[in-house]
C-alpha positions as MATLAB code, in Angstrom:
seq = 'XXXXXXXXXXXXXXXXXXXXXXXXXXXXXXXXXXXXXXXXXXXXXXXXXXXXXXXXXXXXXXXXXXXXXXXXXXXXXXXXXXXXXXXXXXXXXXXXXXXXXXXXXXXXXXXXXXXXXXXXXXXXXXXXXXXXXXXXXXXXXXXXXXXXXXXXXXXXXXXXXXXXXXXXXXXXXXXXXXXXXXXXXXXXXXXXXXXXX';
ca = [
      70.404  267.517  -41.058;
      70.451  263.901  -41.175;
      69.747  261.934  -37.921;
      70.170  258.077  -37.404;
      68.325  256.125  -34.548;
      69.861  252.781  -33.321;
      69.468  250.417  -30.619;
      72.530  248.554  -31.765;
      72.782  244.991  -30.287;
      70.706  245.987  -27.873;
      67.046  243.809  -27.111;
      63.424  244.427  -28.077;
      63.208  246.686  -25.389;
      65.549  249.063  -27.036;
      63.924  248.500  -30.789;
      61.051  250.107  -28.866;
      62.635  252.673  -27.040;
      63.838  253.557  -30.810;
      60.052  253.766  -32.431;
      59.292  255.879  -29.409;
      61.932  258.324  -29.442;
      61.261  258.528  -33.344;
      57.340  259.313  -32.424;
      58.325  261.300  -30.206;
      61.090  263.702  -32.309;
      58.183  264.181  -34.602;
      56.045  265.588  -31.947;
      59.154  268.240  -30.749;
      60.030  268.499  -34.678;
      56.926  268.718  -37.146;
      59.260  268.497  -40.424;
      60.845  265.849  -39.746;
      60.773  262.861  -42.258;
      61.562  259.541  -42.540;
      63.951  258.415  -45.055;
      64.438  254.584  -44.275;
      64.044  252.286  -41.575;
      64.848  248.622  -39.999;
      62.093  246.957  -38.592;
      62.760  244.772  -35.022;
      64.670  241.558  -35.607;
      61.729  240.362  -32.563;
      58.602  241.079  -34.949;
      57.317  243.507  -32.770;
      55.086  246.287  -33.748;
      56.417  250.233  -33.283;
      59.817  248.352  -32.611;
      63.067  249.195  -35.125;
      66.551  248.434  -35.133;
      67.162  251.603  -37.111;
      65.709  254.739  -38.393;
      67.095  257.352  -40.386;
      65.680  261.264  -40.678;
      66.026  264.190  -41.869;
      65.087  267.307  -40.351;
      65.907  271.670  -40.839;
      66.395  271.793  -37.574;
      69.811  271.544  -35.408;
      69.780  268.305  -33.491;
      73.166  267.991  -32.888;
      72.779  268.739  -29.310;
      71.118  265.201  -29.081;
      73.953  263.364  -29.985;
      74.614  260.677  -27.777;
      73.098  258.141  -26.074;
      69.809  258.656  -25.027;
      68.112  256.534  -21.986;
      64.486  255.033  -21.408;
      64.066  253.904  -17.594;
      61.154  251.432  -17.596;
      59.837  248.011  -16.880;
      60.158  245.850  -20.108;
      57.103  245.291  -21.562;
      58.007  242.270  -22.938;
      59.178  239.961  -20.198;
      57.270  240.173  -16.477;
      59.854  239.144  -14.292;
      62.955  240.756  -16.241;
      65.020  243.341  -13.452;
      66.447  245.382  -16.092;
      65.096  248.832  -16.459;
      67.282  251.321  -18.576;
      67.365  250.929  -22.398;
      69.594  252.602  -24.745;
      69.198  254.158  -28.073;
      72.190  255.858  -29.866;
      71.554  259.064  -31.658;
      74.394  259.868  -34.455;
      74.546  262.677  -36.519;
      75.249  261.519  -40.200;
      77.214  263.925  -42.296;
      75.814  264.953  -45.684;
      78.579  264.634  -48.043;
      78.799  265.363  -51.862;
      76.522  264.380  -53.599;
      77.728  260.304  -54.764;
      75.370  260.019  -57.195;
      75.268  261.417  -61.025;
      72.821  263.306  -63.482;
      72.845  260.230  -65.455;
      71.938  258.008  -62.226;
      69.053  259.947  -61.246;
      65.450  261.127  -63.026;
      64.237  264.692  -62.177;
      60.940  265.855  -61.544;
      59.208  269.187  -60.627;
      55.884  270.340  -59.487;
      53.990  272.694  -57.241;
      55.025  272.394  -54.396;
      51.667  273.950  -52.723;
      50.692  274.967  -48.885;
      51.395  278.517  -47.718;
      54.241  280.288  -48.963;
      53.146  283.477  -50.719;
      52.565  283.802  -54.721;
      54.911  281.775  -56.443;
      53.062  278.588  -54.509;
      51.216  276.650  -57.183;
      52.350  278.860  -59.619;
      56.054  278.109  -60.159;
      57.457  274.393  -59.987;
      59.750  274.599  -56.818;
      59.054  271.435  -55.566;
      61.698  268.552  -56.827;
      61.169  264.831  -56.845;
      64.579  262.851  -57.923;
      64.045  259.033  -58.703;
      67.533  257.081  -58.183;
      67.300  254.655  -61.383;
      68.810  251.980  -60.228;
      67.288  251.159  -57.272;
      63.825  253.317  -58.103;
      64.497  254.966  -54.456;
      62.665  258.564  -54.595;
      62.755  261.787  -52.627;
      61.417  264.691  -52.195;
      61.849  268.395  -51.284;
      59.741  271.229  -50.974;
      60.620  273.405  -48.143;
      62.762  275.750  -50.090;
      60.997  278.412  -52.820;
      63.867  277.949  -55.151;
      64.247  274.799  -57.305;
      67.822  275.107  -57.366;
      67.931  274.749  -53.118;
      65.265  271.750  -53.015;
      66.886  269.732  -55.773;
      70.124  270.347  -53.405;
      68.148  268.839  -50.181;
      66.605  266.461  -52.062;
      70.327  265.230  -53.513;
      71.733  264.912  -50.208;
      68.662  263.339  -48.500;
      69.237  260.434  -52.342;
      72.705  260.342  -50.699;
      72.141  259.589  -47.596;
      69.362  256.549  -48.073;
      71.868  255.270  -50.806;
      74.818  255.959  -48.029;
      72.768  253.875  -45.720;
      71.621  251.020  -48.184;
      75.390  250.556  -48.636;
      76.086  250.161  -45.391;
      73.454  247.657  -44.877;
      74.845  245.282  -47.324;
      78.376  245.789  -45.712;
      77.195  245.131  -42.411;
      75.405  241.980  -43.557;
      79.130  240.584  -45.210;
      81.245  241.819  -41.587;
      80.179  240.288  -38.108;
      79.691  243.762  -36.552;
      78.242  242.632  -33.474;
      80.428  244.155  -31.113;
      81.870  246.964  -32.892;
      77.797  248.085  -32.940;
      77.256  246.796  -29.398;
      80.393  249.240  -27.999;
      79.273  252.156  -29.743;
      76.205  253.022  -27.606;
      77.957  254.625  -24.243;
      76.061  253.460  -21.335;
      77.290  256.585  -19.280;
      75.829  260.276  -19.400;
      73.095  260.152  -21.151;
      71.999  263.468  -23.559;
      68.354  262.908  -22.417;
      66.311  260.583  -20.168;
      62.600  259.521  -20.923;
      60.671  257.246  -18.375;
      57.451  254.894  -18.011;
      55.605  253.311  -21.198;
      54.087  256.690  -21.722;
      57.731  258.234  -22.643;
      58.018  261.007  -20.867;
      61.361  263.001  -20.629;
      62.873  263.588  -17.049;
];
């Protein structure tokens, strides 16, 4: 499953609440892995505009907004105290890319897994030529599955590269700024330290 993290228009205070919701996903979700990210428009560190992820497990249940109640860190005096971050689900479609686009790798995939670990290459790395973008899979023991995740993962960094360079040609300001719903959020976290309510 692919997973997309945005604070949309919204301030620094929301490029944080992103990096701390990621941090904190990866805590709840040990697999999970990074496949691109937009660091804060503000220069700050553990801030992002953006991440993407993918993970095995379901996390379509966290669709939505999600809400961080807390004093900004950033400004002293500032009365504001809830933060957004949108979570979106990002649908793996088929695959865009070709055989000819792409160069294919295998290799031992390693780690527990019973005797064909280090013995058979399961593990697949596929390079996207064009733009030298590489992923990799390894959870499954069959080739065949892992070159499958790691083609849809490809498509989905690709997906979101695309989008990027769109985005940068369309004033999108409030078409992002309207999709995070202020109302109902799917979780609450509070306080610098993050913790859910």
């Amino acid at each position: 499953m692919i997973i997309q993290l945005s604070s949309g228009q919204g301030p620094e205070e929301c490029e944080l609440a992103v990096g701390k919701l990621f941090e904190t996903l990866k805590k709840e979700y040990p697999d999970i892995e990074m496949l691109s990210s937009h660091v804060s428009r503000y220069s700050k560190e553990e801030c992002y505009s953006s991440i993407l992820f993918y993970t095995e497990c379901d996390l379509s249940g966290l669709e939505g907004t999600i809400l961080w109640i807390c004093k900004s860190p950033y400004r002293e005096n500032h009365k504001r105290k809830n933060w957004y971050v949108d979570v979106s689900v990002i649908p793996e479609t088929e695959p865009t890319v070709n055989d000819m686009e792409i160069r294919f790798e295998r290799f031992h995939r390693g780690g527990k897994g019973g005797q064909n670990v280090n013995k058979v290459e399961t593990g697949v790395r596929l390079t996207h030529i064009a733009t030298g973008i590489s992923v990799t899979s390894t959870v499954e023991r069959s080739q065949y599955l892992n070159r499958k995740k790691a083609l849809a993962k490809l498509n989905a960094v690709l997906r979101q590269k695309e989008q990027d360079k769109l985005q940068k040609q369309v004033d999108s300001a409030w078409r992002e700024h309207n999709r995070i719903v202020r109302g109902n959020p799917v979780r609450t976290y509070q306080g610098k330290e993050f913790k859910l309510l």
